[in-house]
Amino acid sequence: MPPKSKQAPQGLNIDVANLKTNDELLAALKEMSDVLKNSKTTVHALPTIRLFCERPEKWIEPYLIASLSFILPQFAASKGVQKACEDTGKSIIKRSKASSAEMVLEHLYQGMSSPKWQVKQGSATLLALLCKQHTKDVGHCLPDVVKHLIECLADTKPEVRNTALQVFKDVCNDTIANPDVKPIMGFIITAYTDPVGKTTEALDKLMMTTFVSTVDAPTLGLLCPMLRRGMMERKAEFKRKAALVIGNLCKLVVDPGFRHFCCAGFSCVTCMFVKAARSEATTPVVEDRF
């Protein structure tokens, strides 16, 4: 008895497994896209997308990643549709190459900025999977990842906050390898969940840390937002602590190529605040550091 071919159910009559030529594939992708783009029929395209993820052709990957912009909004639909969206998103991420991680992130950022809390929660969940799949590449994008997770941590919905916090911890555990920062990472993450009450404690922990290991992109991505907050505080004590930590970190960005690639953004955002702090500070420590 011949094996059953994989047919796309629910409204799409595409035998994905038996498409032979690129022309057939392209025509099928177009048919799938037409169904996908209509929010009323998007759910019918999800099984087909999962079947396309099993195809070996590399050139179809951009089509699959682009479909995320139509899939993620469906997290706001019924529970059954949410599960189908999550399964399809996972299939796309597992199918993606490391070089496509940044492209996937852009779609997830849009989802995490959605006015619908279910879309935020679903997109954040997929972010954790992407980090597991392409840890190094997501690590290089950590400044933007942290920025969007911080926004979710401030969401009014506890479901979004709780998911964002767990994803934040998972992403940091996967990407942060700096042995100086790892022991105090919990204090740093807590400072993002309660910036008013916990930033001082996190800065104190950083000040008490002896930095000896090279500072990489993920480490800067984790620390930068909190240090910027310290430099923006009115009290000189906050500025002094943040300035001391920034100065210590800059000494350990030793690779010129890395300095150009990553630290340019770090220095731009921090120096802007350092200059402002320097003109306002009453303590010489801030001026001496910069």
mmCIF file of C-alpha atoms in Angstrom:
data_model
loop_
_atom_site.group_PDB
_atom_site.id
_atom_site.type_symbol
_atom_site.label_atom_id
_atom_site.label_comp_id
_atom_site.label_asym_id
_atom_site.label_seq_id
_atom_site.Cartn_x
_atom_site.Cartn_y
_atom_site.Cartn_z
ATOM 1 C CA MET A 1 0.000 0.000 0.000
ATOM 2 C CA PRO A 2 1.610 3.329 -1.063
ATOM 3 C CA PRO A 3 2.284 5.863 1.699
ATOM 4 C CA LYS A 4 -0.280 8.585 2.114
ATOM 5 C CA SER A 5 0.891 11.949 0.813
ATOM 6 C CA LYS A 6 0.833 14.907 3.156
ATOM 7 C CA GLN A 7 -2.141 16.982 2.172
ATOM 8 C CA ALA A 8 -2.769 20.483 3.490
ATOM 9 C CA PRO A 9 -6.130 20.373 5.311
ATOM 10 C CA GLN A 10 -8.859 22.953 5.737
ATOM 11 C CA GLY A 11 -9.344 24.822 2.508
ATOM 12 C CA LEU A 12 -5.918 24.524 0.868
ATOM 13 C CA ASN A 13 -5.626 21.740 -1.682
ATOM 14 C CA ILE A 14 -1.816 21.709 -1.882
ATOM 15 C CA ASP A 15 0.069 18.412 -1.898
ATOM 16 C CA VAL A 16 3.234 19.972 -0.464
ATOM 17 C CA ALA A 17 5.277 16.774 -0.259
ATOM 18 C CA ASN A 18 4.834 16.021 -3.982
ATOM 19 C CA LEU A 19 5.715 19.427 -5.447
ATOM 20 C CA LYS A 20 8.566 18.700 -7.860
ATOM 21 C CA THR A 21 9.748 21.895 -9.541
ATOM 22 C CA ASN A 22 10.549 25.391 -8.339
ATOM 23 C CA ASP A 23 7.677 26.707 -10.449
ATOM 24 C CA GLU A 24 5.264 24.380 -8.670
ATOM 25 C CA LEU A 25 6.669 25.432 -5.311
ATOM 26 C CA LEU A 26 6.384 29.118 -6.161
ATOM 27 C CA ALA A 27 2.788 28.740 -7.337
ATOM 28 C CA ALA A 28 1.915 26.864 -4.145
ATOM 29 C CA LEU A 29 3.599 29.509 -1.992
ATOM 30 C CA LYS A 30 1.589 32.210 -3.748
ATOM 31 C CA GLU A 31 -1.650 30.300 -3.176
ATOM 32 C CA MET A 32 -0.729 29.842 0.476
ATOM 33 C CA SER A 33 0.152 33.542 0.820
ATOM 34 C CA ASP A 34 -3.217 34.623 -0.572
ATOM 35 C CA VAL A 35 -4.993 32.563 2.088
ATOM 36 C CA LEU A 36 -2.554 33.687 4.781
ATOM 37 C CA LYS A 37 -2.967 37.417 4.156
ATOM 38 C CA ASN A 38 -6.724 37.304 4.741
ATOM 39 C CA SER A 39 -7.147 37.429 8.519
ATOM 40 C CA LYS A 40 -10.379 35.422 8.199
ATOM 41 C CA THR A 41 -8.593 32.510 6.517
ATOM 42 C CA THR A 42 -5.079 32.752 7.991
ATOM 43 C CA VAL A 43 -5.675 29.753 10.231
ATOM 44 C CA HIS A 44 -6.326 27.556 7.173
ATOM 45 C CA ALA A 45 -2.799 28.241 5.888
ATOM 46 C CA LEU A 46 -1.025 27.191 9.092
ATOM 47 C CA PRO A 47 -0.923 23.420 8.423
ATOM 48 C CA THR A 48 0.426 24.123 4.933
ATOM 49 C CA ILE A 49 3.183 26.335 6.315
ATOM 50 C CA ARG A 50 4.240 23.555 8.673
ATOM 51 C CA LEU A 51 4.460 21.181 5.710
ATOM 52 C CA PHE A 52 6.549 23.699 3.762
ATOM 53 C CA CYS A 53 8.922 23.818 6.735
ATOM 54 C CA GLU A 54 9.731 20.166 6.025
ATOM 55 C CA ARG A 55 10.879 20.945 2.478
ATOM 56 C CA PRO A 56 14.671 21.035 1.922
ATOM 57 C CA GLU A 57 14.770 23.979 -0.508
ATOM 58 C CA LYS A 58 16.711 26.843 1.066
ATOM 59 C CA TRP A 59 15.206 29.566 -1.104
ATOM 60 C CA ILE A 60 11.722 29.209 0.420
ATOM 61 C CA GLU A 61 12.918 30.286 3.880
ATOM 62 C CA PRO A 62 12.244 34.044 3.377
ATOM 63 C CA TYR A 63 8.642 33.225 2.440
ATOM 64 C CA LEU A 64 8.217 31.215 5.633
ATOM 65 C CA ILE A 65 9.747 33.904 7.838
ATOM 66 C CA ALA A 66 7.641 36.614 6.176
ATOM 67 C CA SER A 67 4.513 34.638 7.059
ATOM 68 C CA LEU A 68 5.162 35.405 10.751
ATOM 69 C CA SER A 69 3.764 38.907 10.270
ATOM 70 C CA PHE A 70 0.364 37.319 9.498
ATOM 71 C CA ILE A 71 0.638 34.417 11.948
ATOM 72 C CA LEU A 72 1.515 36.314 15.138
ATOM 73 C CA PRO A 73 -1.656 38.490 15.219
ATOM 74 C CA GLN A 74 -3.689 35.265 15.315
ATOM 75 C CA PHE A 75 -2.448 34.619 18.861
ATOM 76 C CA ALA A 76 -5.343 36.888 19.844
ATOM 77 C CA ALA A 77 -7.853 34.355 18.468
ATOM 78 C CA SER A 78 -9.291 31.261 20.180
ATOM 79 C CA LYS A 79 -7.223 28.777 22.201
ATOM 80 C CA GLY A 80 -7.160 26.270 19.352
ATOM 81 C CA VAL A 81 -5.878 28.878 16.911
ATOM 82 C CA GLN A 82 -3.283 30.054 19.448
ATOM 83 C CA LYS A 83 -1.912 26.511 19.684
ATOM 84 C CA ALA A 84 -1.754 26.233 15.888
ATOM 85 C CA CYS A 85 0.063 29.590 15.710
ATOM 86 C CA GLU A 86 2.579 28.492 18.320
ATOM 87 C CA ASP A 87 3.233 25.182 16.550
ATOM 88 C CA THR A 88 3.660 26.938 13.202
ATOM 89 C CA GLY A 89 5.952 29.592 14.679
ATOM 90 C CA LYS A 90 8.085 26.863 16.243
ATOM 91 C CA SER A 91 8.318 25.043 12.902
ATOM 92 C CA ILE A 92 9.478 28.214 11.141
ATOM 93 C CA ILE A 93 12.079 28.975 13.809
ATOM 94 C CA LYS A 94 13.434 25.418 13.808
ATOM 95 C CA ARG A 95 13.642 25.577 10.004
ATOM 96 C CA SER A 96 15.460 28.942 10.004
ATOM 97 C CA LYS A 97 19.200 29.458 9.546
ATOM 98 C CA ALA A 98 21.344 31.284 12.094
ATOM 99 C CA SER A 99 21.865 34.108 9.596
ATOM 100 C CA SER A 100 18.096 34.675 9.555
ATOM 101 C CA ALA A 101 17.772 35.160 13.321
ATOM 102 C CA GLU A 102 17.721 38.945 13.062
ATOM 103 C CA MET A 103 14.981 38.799 10.427
ATOM 104 C CA VAL A 104 12.865 36.577 12.686
ATOM 105 C CA LEU A 105 13.510 38.931 15.608
ATOM 106 C CA GLU A 106 12.064 41.878 13.690
ATOM 107 C CA HIS A 107 8.752 40.035 13.343
ATOM 108 C CA LEU A 108 8.795 39.020 17.012
ATOM 109 C CA TYR A 109 9.456 42.638 18.049
ATOM 110 C CA GLN A 110 6.357 43.697 16.124
ATOM 111 C CA GLY A 111 4.362 41.037 17.926
ATOM 112 C CA MET A 112 5.722 42.105 21.315
ATOM 113 C CA SER A 113 4.608 45.671 20.539
ATOM 114 C CA SER A 114 1.060 44.617 19.644
ATOM 115 C CA PRO A 115 -1.867 46.162 21.552
ATOM 116 C CA LYS A 116 -3.197 42.598 22.054
ATOM 117 C CA TRP A 117 -1.690 41.004 25.148
ATOM 118 C CA GLN A 118 -2.022 37.466 23.764
ATOM 119 C CA VAL A 119 0.105 38.459 20.765
ATOM 120 C CA LYS A 120 2.759 39.909 23.078
ATOM 121 C CA GLN A 121 2.796 36.759 25.174
ATOM 122 C CA GLY A 122 2.947 34.406 22.168
ATOM 123 C CA SER A 123 5.707 36.408 20.474
ATOM 124 C CA ALA A 124 7.798 36.463 23.659
ATOM 125 C CA THR A 125 7.432 32.691 23.981
ATOM 126 C CA LEU A 126 8.749 32.231 20.435
ATOM 127 C CA LEU A 127 11.646 34.565 21.256
ATOM 128 C CA ALA A 128 12.829 32.120 23.915
ATOM 129 C CA LEU A 129 12.788 29.303 21.352
ATOM 130 C CA LEU A 130 14.693 31.409 18.814
ATOM 131 C CA CYS A 131 17.361 32.072 21.431
ATOM 132 C CA LYS A 132 17.708 28.335 22.101
ATOM 133 C CA GLN A 133 17.978 27.699 18.370
ATOM 134 C CA HIS A 134 20.423 30.502 17.475
ATOM 135 C CA THR A 135 21.983 31.540 20.769
ATOM 136 C CA LYS A 136 25.040 33.344 19.432
ATOM 137 C CA ASP A 137 23.134 35.384 16.857
ATOM 138 C CA VAL A 138 20.413 36.410 19.305
ATOM 139 C CA GLY A 139 23.150 37.293 21.804
ATOM 140 C CA HIS A 140 24.584 39.837 19.370
ATOM 141 C CA CYS A 141 21.120 41.423 19.179
ATOM 142 C CA LEU A 142 20.633 41.455 22.949
ATOM 143 C CA PRO A 143 20.418 45.282 23.295
ATOM 144 C CA ASP A 144 17.223 45.298 21.200
ATOM 145 C CA VAL A 145 15.974 42.060 22.760
ATOM 146 C CA VAL A 146 16.349 43.530 26.255
ATOM 147 C CA LYS A 147 14.629 46.747 25.189
ATOM 148 C CA HIS A 148 11.515 44.892 23.999
ATOM 149 C CA LEU A 149 11.467 42.553 26.989
ATOM 150 C CA ILE A 150 11.639 45.551 29.347
ATOM 151 C CA GLU A 151 8.556 46.987 27.645
ATOM 152 C CA CYS A 152 6.716 43.694 28.195
ATOM 153 C CA LEU A 153 7.823 43.630 31.838
ATOM 154 C CA ALA A 154 5.916 46.900 32.296
ATOM 155 C CA ASP A 155 2.732 45.582 30.664
ATOM 156 C CA THR A 156 -0.542 45.872 32.548
ATOM 157 C CA LYS A 157 -1.376 42.191 32.011
ATOM 158 C CA PRO A 158 0.241 39.822 34.539
ATOM 159 C CA GLU A 159 0.298 37.066 31.895
ATOM 160 C CA VAL A 160 2.574 39.198 29.707
ATOM 161 C CA ARG A 161 4.772 40.264 32.631
ATOM 162 C CA ASN A 162 5.226 36.719 33.890
ATOM 163 C CA THR A 163 6.035 35.342 30.439
ATOM 164 C CA ALA A 164 8.441 38.208 29.709
ATOM 165 C CA LEU A 165 10.244 37.644 33.015
ATOM 166 C CA GLN A 166 10.714 33.931 32.337
ATOM 167 C CA VAL A 167 11.858 34.615 28.771
ATOM 168 C CA PHE A 168 14.242 37.303 30.075
ATOM 169 C CA LYS A 169 15.806 34.786 32.464
ATOM 170 C CA ASP A 170 16.030 32.086 29.790
ATOM 171 C CA VAL A 171 17.582 34.423 27.214
ATOM 172 C CA CYS A 172 20.144 35.737 29.702
ATOM 173 C CA ASN A 173 21.054 32.240 30.883
ATOM 174 C CA ASP A 174 21.562 31.183 27.264
ATOM 175 C CA THR A 175 23.492 34.211 26.005
ATOM 176 C CA ILE A 176 25.433 35.646 28.961
ATOM 177 C CA ALA A 177 28.715 33.798 29.417
ATOM 178 C CA ASN A 178 30.614 36.498 31.326
ATOM 179 C CA PRO A 179 31.662 34.860 34.646
ATOM 180 C CA ASP A 180 31.795 38.239 36.408
ATOM 181 C CA VAL A 181 28.178 39.072 35.592
ATOM 182 C CA LYS A 182 26.547 35.637 35.878
ATOM 183 C CA PRO A 183 26.538 35.536 39.731
ATOM 184 C CA ILE A 184 24.666 38.852 39.947
ATOM 185 C CA MET A 185 22.445 38.409 36.898
ATOM 186 C CA GLY A 186 19.383 37.851 39.093
ATOM 187 C CA PHE A 187 19.826 41.282 40.714
ATOM 188 C CA ILE A 188 20.147 42.904 37.293
ATOM 189 C CA ILE A 189 16.987 41.270 35.938
ATOM 190 C CA THR A 190 15.106 42.208 39.123
ATOM 191 C CA ALA A 191 16.157 45.824 38.567
ATOM 192 C CA TYR A 192 14.337 45.740 35.238
ATOM 193 C CA THR A 193 11.169 44.387 36.850
ATOM 194 C CA ASP A 194 11.281 47.076 39.574
ATOM 195 C CA PRO A 195 13.481 49.926 38.283
ATOM 196 C CA VAL A 196 12.490 52.383 41.008
ATOM 197 C CA GLY A 197 13.088 50.065 43.930
ATOM 198 C CA LYS A 198 15.874 47.769 42.747
ATOM 199 C CA THR A 199 18.213 49.760 40.468
ATOM 200 C CA THR A 200 20.295 50.982 43.420
ATOM 201 C CA GLU A 201 20.851 47.451 44.683
ATOM 202 C CA ALA A 202 21.867 46.222 41.227
ATOM 203 C CA LEU A 203 24.303 49.128 40.774
ATOM 204 C CA ASP A 204 25.798 48.362 44.189
ATOM 205 C CA LYS A 205 26.308 44.730 43.159
ATOM 206 C CA LEU A 206 28.000 45.851 39.953
ATOM 207 C CA MET A 207 30.241 48.253 41.860
ATOM 208 C CA MET A 208 31.308 45.467 44.208
ATOM 209 C CA THR A 209 32.108 43.170 41.272
ATOM 210 C CA THR A 210 35.714 42.871 40.154
ATOM 211 C CA PHE A 211 35.541 42.731 36.370
ATOM 212 C CA VAL A 212 38.376 40.684 34.894
ATOM 213 C CA SER A 213 36.772 38.943 31.904
ATOM 214 C CA THR A 214 36.407 40.423 28.444
ATOM 215 C CA VAL A 215 33.098 42.220 27.972
ATOM 216 C CA ASP A 216 31.105 40.969 24.990
ATOM 217 C CA ALA A 217 27.996 42.126 23.140
ATOM 218 C CA PRO A 218 25.435 40.186 25.213
ATOM 219 C CA THR A 219 26.923 41.504 28.465
ATOM 220 C CA LEU A 220 26.706 45.102 27.263
ATOM 221 C CA GLY A 221 23.211 44.459 25.946
ATOM 222 C CA LEU A 222 22.072 43.339 29.392
ATOM 223 C CA LEU A 223 23.748 46.130 31.364
ATOM 224 C CA CYS A 224 23.314 49.174 29.102
ATOM 225 C CA PRO A 225 19.659 50.034 29.834
ATOM 226 C CA MET A 226 20.215 49.935 33.589
ATOM 227 C CA LEU A 227 23.388 52.028 33.354
ATOM 228 C CA ARG A 228 21.559 54.576 31.205
ATOM 229 C CA ARG A 229 18.893 54.775 33.862
ATOM 230 C CA GLY A 230 21.573 55.366 36.488
ATOM 231 C CA MET A 231 23.052 58.209 34.437
ATOM 232 C CA MET A 232 19.605 59.788 34.018
ATOM 233 C CA GLU A 233 18.821 59.884 37.737
ATOM 234 C CA ARG A 234 18.824 63.297 39.404
ATOM 235 C CA LYS A 235 20.911 62.196 42.370
ATOM 236 C CA ALA A 236 24.668 62.449 41.859
ATOM 237 C CA GLU A 237 25.122 59.201 43.784
ATOM 238 C CA PHE A 238 23.343 57.255 41.035
ATOM 239 C CA LYS A 239 25.413 58.968 38.362
ATOM 240 C CA ARG A 240 28.622 58.220 40.259
ATOM 241 C CA LYS A 241 27.832 54.518 40.568
ATOM 242 C CA ALA A 242 26.822 54.163 36.934
ATOM 243 C CA ALA A 243 29.892 56.109 35.784
ATOM 244 C CA LEU A 244 32.224 53.868 37.777
ATOM 245 C CA VAL A 245 30.687 50.726 36.299
ATOM 246 C CA ILE A 246 30.739 52.103 32.737
ATOM 247 C CA GLY A 247 34.398 53.023 33.123
ATOM 248 C CA ASN A 248 35.280 49.544 34.367
ATOM 249 C CA LEU A 249 33.404 47.884 31.522
ATOM 250 C CA CYS A 250 35.025 50.013 28.822
ATOM 251 C CA LYS A 251 38.474 48.851 29.916
ATOM 252 C CA LEU A 252 37.549 45.258 29.154
ATOM 253 C CA VAL A 253 36.261 45.748 25.615
ATOM 254 C CA VAL A 254 39.634 44.774 24.202
ATOM 255 C CA ASP A 255 39.055 43.522 20.662
ATOM 256 C CA PRO A 256 39.194 46.423 18.135
ATOM 257 C CA GLY A 257 36.824 44.675 15.720
ATOM 258 C CA PHE A 258 34.330 43.983 18.473
ATOM 259 C CA ARG A 259 34.763 47.523 19.814
ATOM 260 C CA HIS A 260 33.822 48.907 16.417
ATOM 261 C CA PHE A 261 30.940 46.462 15.903
ATOM 262 C CA CYS A 262 29.298 46.535 19.312
ATOM 263 C CA CYS A 263 30.783 49.179 21.547
ATOM 264 C CA ALA A 264 29.998 51.980 19.104
ATOM 265 C CA GLY A 265 26.343 51.740 20.081
ATOM 266 C CA PHE A 266 27.274 51.327 23.738
ATOM 267 C CA SER A 267 29.530 54.403 23.751
ATOM 268 C CA CYS A 268 27.066 56.552 21.794
ATOM 269 C CA VAL A 269 24.176 56.011 24.156
ATOM 270 C CA THR A 270 26.264 56.224 27.316
ATOM 271 C CA CYS A 271 28.422 59.205 26.347
ATOM 272 C CA MET A 272 25.300 61.235 25.637
ATOM 273 C CA PHE A 273 24.218 60.754 29.232
ATOM 274 C CA VAL A 274 27.756 61.004 30.607
ATOM 275 C CA LYS A 275 28.174 64.464 29.081
ATOM 276 C CA ALA A 276 24.900 65.595 30.592
ATOM 277 C CA ALA A 277 25.822 64.065 33.934
ATOM 278 C CA ARG A 278 29.271 65.633 33.846
ATOM 279 C CA SER A 279 27.847 69.105 33.471
ATOM 280 C CA GLU A 280 25.474 68.542 36.403
ATOM 281 C CA ALA A 281 27.531 66.398 38.779
ATOM 282 C CA THR A 282 28.875 67.863 41.989
ATOM 283 C CA THR A 283 31.191 64.930 42.642
ATOM 284 C CA PRO A 284 34.583 64.769 40.890
ATOM 285 C CA VAL A 285 34.334 60.986 40.433
ATOM 286 C CA VAL A 286 32.043 61.294 37.414
ATOM 287 C CA GLU A 287 34.313 63.841 35.737
ATOM 288 C CA ASP A 288 37.445 61.845 36.490
ATOM 289 C CA ARG A 289 35.994 58.735 34.881
ATOM 290 C CA PHE A 290 35.262 60.474 31.596
#
